[in-house]
Each structure stands twice: as C-alpha cells, then as structure tokens.
C-alpha atoms as one frame of an Amber mdcrd trajectory, in Angstrom:
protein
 -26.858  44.681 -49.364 -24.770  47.303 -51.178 -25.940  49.848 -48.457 -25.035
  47.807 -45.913 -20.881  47.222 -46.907 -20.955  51.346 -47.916 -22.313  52.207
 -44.225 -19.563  49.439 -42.596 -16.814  50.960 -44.888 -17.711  54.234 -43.768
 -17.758  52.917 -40.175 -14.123  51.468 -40.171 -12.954  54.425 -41.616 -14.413
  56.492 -39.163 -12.931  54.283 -36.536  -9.619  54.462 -38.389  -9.547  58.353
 -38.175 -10.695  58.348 -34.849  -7.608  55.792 -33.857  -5.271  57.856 -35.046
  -6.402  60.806 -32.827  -6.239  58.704 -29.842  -2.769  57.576 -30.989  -1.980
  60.825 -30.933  -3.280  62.149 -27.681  -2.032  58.905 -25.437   1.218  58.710
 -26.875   0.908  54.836 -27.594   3.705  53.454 -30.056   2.949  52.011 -33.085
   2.712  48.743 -32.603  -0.359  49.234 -30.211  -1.693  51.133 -32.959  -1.191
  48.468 -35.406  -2.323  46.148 -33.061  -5.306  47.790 -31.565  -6.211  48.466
 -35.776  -5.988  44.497 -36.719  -8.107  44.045 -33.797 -10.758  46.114 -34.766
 -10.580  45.470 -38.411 -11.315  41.582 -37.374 -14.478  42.578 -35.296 -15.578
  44.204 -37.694 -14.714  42.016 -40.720 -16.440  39.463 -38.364 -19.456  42.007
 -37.741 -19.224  42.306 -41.736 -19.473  38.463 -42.212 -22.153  38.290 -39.645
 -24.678  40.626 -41.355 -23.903  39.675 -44.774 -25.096  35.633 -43.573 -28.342
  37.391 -41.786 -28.861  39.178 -44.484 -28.329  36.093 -47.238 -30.786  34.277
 -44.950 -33.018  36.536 -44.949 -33.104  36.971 -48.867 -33.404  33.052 -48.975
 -36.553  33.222 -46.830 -38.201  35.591 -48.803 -37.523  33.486 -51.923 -39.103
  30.763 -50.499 -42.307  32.160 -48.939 -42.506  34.084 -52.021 -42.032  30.666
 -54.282 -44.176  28.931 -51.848 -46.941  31.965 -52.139 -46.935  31.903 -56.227
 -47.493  27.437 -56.024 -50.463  27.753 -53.833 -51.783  30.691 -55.793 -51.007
  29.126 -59.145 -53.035  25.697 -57.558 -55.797  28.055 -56.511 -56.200  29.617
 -60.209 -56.475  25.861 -61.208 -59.190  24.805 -58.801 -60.932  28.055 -59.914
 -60.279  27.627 -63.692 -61.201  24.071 -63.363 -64.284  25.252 -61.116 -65.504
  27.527 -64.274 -65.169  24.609 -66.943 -67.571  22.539 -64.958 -70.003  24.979
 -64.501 -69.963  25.887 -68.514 -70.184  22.708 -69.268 -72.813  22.359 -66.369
 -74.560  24.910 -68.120 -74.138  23.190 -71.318 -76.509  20.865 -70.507 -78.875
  22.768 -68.957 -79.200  24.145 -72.466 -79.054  20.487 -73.647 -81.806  19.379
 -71.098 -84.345  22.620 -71.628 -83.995  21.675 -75.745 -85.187  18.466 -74.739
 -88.519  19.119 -72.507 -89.055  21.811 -74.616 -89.250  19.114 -78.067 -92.482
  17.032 -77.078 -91.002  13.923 -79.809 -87.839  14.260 -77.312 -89.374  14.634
 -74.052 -90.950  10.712 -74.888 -87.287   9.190 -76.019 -85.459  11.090 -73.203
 -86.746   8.924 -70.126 -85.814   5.636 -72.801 -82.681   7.008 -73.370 -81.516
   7.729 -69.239 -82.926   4.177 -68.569 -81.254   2.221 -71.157 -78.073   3.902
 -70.139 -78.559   2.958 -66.446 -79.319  -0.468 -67.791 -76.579  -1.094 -70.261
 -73.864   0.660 -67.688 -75.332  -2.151 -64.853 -75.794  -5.355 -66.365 -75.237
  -8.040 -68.915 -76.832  -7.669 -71.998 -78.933 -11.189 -71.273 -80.441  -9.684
 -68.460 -82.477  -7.057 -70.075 -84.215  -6.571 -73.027 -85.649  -3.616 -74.596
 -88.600  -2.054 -76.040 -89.553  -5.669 -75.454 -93.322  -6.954 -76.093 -95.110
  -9.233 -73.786 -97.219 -11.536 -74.337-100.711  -9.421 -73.869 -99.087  -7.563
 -76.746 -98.029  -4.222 -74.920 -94.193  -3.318 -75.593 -92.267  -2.222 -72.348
 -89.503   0.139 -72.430 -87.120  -2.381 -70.432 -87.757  -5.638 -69.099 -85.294
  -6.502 -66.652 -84.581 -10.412 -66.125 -84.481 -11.421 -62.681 -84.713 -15.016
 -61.244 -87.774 -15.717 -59.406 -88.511 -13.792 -56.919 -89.046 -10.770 -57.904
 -88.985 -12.421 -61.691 -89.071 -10.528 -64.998 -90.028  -6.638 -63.428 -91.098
  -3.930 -66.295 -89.765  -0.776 -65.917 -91.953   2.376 -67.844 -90.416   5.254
 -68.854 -92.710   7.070 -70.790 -93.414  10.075 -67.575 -96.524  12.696 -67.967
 -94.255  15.850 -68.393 -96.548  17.991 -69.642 -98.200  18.547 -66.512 -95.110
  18.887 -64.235 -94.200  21.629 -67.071 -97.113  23.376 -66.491 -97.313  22.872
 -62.693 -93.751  24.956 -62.678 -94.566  27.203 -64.586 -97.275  28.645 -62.232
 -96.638  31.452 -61.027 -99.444  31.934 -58.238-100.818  29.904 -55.742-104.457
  30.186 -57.392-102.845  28.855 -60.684-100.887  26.343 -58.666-103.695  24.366
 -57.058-105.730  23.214 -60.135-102.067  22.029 -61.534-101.491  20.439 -58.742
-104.501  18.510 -58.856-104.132  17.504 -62.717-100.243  16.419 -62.108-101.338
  14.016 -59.443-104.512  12.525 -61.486-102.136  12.082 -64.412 -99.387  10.142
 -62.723-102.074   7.533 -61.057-103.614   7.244 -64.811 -99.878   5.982 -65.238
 -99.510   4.426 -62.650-102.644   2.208 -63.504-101.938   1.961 -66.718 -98.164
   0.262 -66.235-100.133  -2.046 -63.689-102.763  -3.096 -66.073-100.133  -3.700
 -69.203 -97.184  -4.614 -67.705 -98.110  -6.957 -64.391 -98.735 -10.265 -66.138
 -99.141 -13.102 -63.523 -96.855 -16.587 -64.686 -94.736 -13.871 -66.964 -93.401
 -10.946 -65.192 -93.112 -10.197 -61.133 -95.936  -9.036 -59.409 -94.461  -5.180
 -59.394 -93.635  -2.801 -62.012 -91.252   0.544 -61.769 -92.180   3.795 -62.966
 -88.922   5.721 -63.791 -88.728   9.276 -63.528 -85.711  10.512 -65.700 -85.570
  13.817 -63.510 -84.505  13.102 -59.457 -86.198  17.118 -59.487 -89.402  15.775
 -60.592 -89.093  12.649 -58.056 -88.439  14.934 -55.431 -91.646  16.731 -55.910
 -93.684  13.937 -55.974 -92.823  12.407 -52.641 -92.581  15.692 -50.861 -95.811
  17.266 -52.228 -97.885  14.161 -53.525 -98.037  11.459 -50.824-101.277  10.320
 -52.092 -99.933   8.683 -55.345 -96.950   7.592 -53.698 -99.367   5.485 -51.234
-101.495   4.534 -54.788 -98.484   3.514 -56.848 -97.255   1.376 -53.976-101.028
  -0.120 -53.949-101.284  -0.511 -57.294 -97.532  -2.265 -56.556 -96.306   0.127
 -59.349 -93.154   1.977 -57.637 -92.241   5.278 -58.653 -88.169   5.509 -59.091
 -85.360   7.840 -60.402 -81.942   7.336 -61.774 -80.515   7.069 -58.522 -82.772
   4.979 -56.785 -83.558   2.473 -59.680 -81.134  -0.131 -57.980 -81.716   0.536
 -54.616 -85.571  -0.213 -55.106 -84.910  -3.473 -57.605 -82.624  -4.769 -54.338
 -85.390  -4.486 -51.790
C-alpha cells in the first residue's frame, strides 16, 4: 500500500511540473492554473481514495479466505488426530484380544464374559440367570427367561477355538483341508452336545443358541461350513454372534 501512495505522489507531481509548462506555453492566467490544478488534484485524490478502498478490500478478502483456510485445516488435523486415537486404541485391543486366544484358561471365560455383557446391557436382571444349573444337573452359561413360546432358551458359550486357531494358521491348501475337516466335526460335537444338555422338554424351549464371541469366526462358518449350519439348525441348536444374538431370539 505504501508503494502505491509513493507512485500517486510521484504522479501528481509529475502532473504538477508538467502544468506549469503548459501554463507557460498557452499563456493561461493564473486562475486557470489554479483551477485546472484543484481539478486535477480532486481526480486524483478521488483516484487515491478509490485504490486505497480496492486495495483495503482486497486485504480483507485475503484475511478471510486465509482465516477460513487455517479453520478447515485446523478441523481436518482433528478428524485426523482423532482418526489416529481410534486406531491405537483399535490396536489396543487387538493386543488385548490376541492375549486372550492366546491364554487357553481365557479363551473359555472370554465367550462368558461377551455374553453376559450382551445380556446384562439388554435386559432385566430377572430375566436371565447365569452359570445357571438345570435340572439334569448340567450348568448353562446363560439361561435367558422368556414366556412360553419360545420359553426358558440356553445359550452356550463355551466355542471350540482351538481348531479355528489352527485352521488360520494354515498356511497351504494341503494343510488347510484336514483343518477344515476337524473344525467342522468339532463344532457339530458342540452342537450335539448343547442339544443333549441343555434342551430339556417341560423346562427350557425346544432350541438352544450357540454363541460365537468372534462375528470373524461366525462369518467363516456360514460362508465355508454350510453343512453344520444345516446340522445345528437340525439339531435346533442355532449358531449366533454378538450381533445377531437378538435378532435370532426375536424370530
């Protein structure tokens, strides 16, 4: 801006000088000089005025996409700081989860533990009841109290891991099928096992659940192991996960 009112200076003063040389040349009296001089001096006071708003506009602009630019960067950084926490703590447990399968004591409380979560976060407390024992003498993980029909349904969360640990950890196809084989054969031993101790006719409903603490693991065995899906549903033992627990209870 400085630049600008040293260049108009310069300007009227040029204009000034050159002026005079007319005045001199044409003659004029002084009063057209004087005259002709305050007329000028306004345009250009005006001209003056005029740049020095374009110029303050300008300036104001810039502030403002500038200001503007720094908030929707600064709200960018956030979503991206904010993006980094979750996946440490995502991360977290991961680590949290792989100490657990890899603790075999753990493995056997960690289905208990999702379930009675999903239980205690969903109902009353006199609608369940835990690690409760029926009257064959078995003890259920959760036995969830609903009026006739469906009735009383077990739920079993004790899952065959050990398998599915070794089925993933295959890495060929001639290790995979024989893993395959024994992951399927140990689910429908579980399967017919939470028929046999936990579908009591006159004291629970005529279905039990299987619960899967892992929606990986549930994944796998309806895409890749249709056969015990079809056997669980004979057995009417149905296989869920944490996020299909209700959904499957409200059928």
């Amino acid at each position: 801006m400085e630049i600008i009112l040293i260049l108009l200076v310069v300007a009227l003063l040029a204009l000034g000088l050159l002026l005079y040389r007319q005045f001199r040349k044409t003659n004029a009296s002084p009063l057209d000089l004087v005259s002709l001089i305050q007329t000028n001096h306004q345009l250009m006071g005006d001209k003056l005025q005029q740049q020095e708003r374009m110029l303050r506009e300008t300036l104001q602009k810039q502030e403002h996409t500038a200001t503007t630019s720094i908030g929707r960067l600064n709200e960018r950084l956030a979503v991206i700081s904010s993006a980094q926490k979750n996946i440490s703590d995502l991360a977290g447990q991961i680590g949290t989860l792989q100490n657990v399968l890899d603790n075999k004591q753990a493995r056997g409380l960690f289905g208990e533990f999702q379930l009675e979560n999903l239980v205690k976060s969903a109902l009353p407390p006199d609608s369940y009841a835990l690690q409760h024992t029926l009257s064959n003498g078995r003890r259920v993980d959760c036995l969830i109290r609903f009026p006739n029909p469906p009735g009383a349904t077990a739920v079993d969360s004790k899952f065959p891991l050990e398998s599915y640990r070794a089925l993933t950890a295959a890495t060929t196809e001639e290790t995979r099928k024989p893993l395959v084989r024994t992951f399927s054969a140990d689910i429908v031993r579980h399967l017919e096992a939470i028929a046999e101790r936990y579908i009591i006719p006159g004291e629970t409903a005529e279905s039990a659940l299987m619960f899967v603490p892992s929606e990986t693991i549930f994944a796998e065995i309806h895409a890749h192991h249709e056969a015990v899906v079809k056997k669980g549903h004979q057995l009417r033992v149905y296989i869920v996960s944490p996020s299909t627990l209700w959904a499957t209870l409200n059928t």
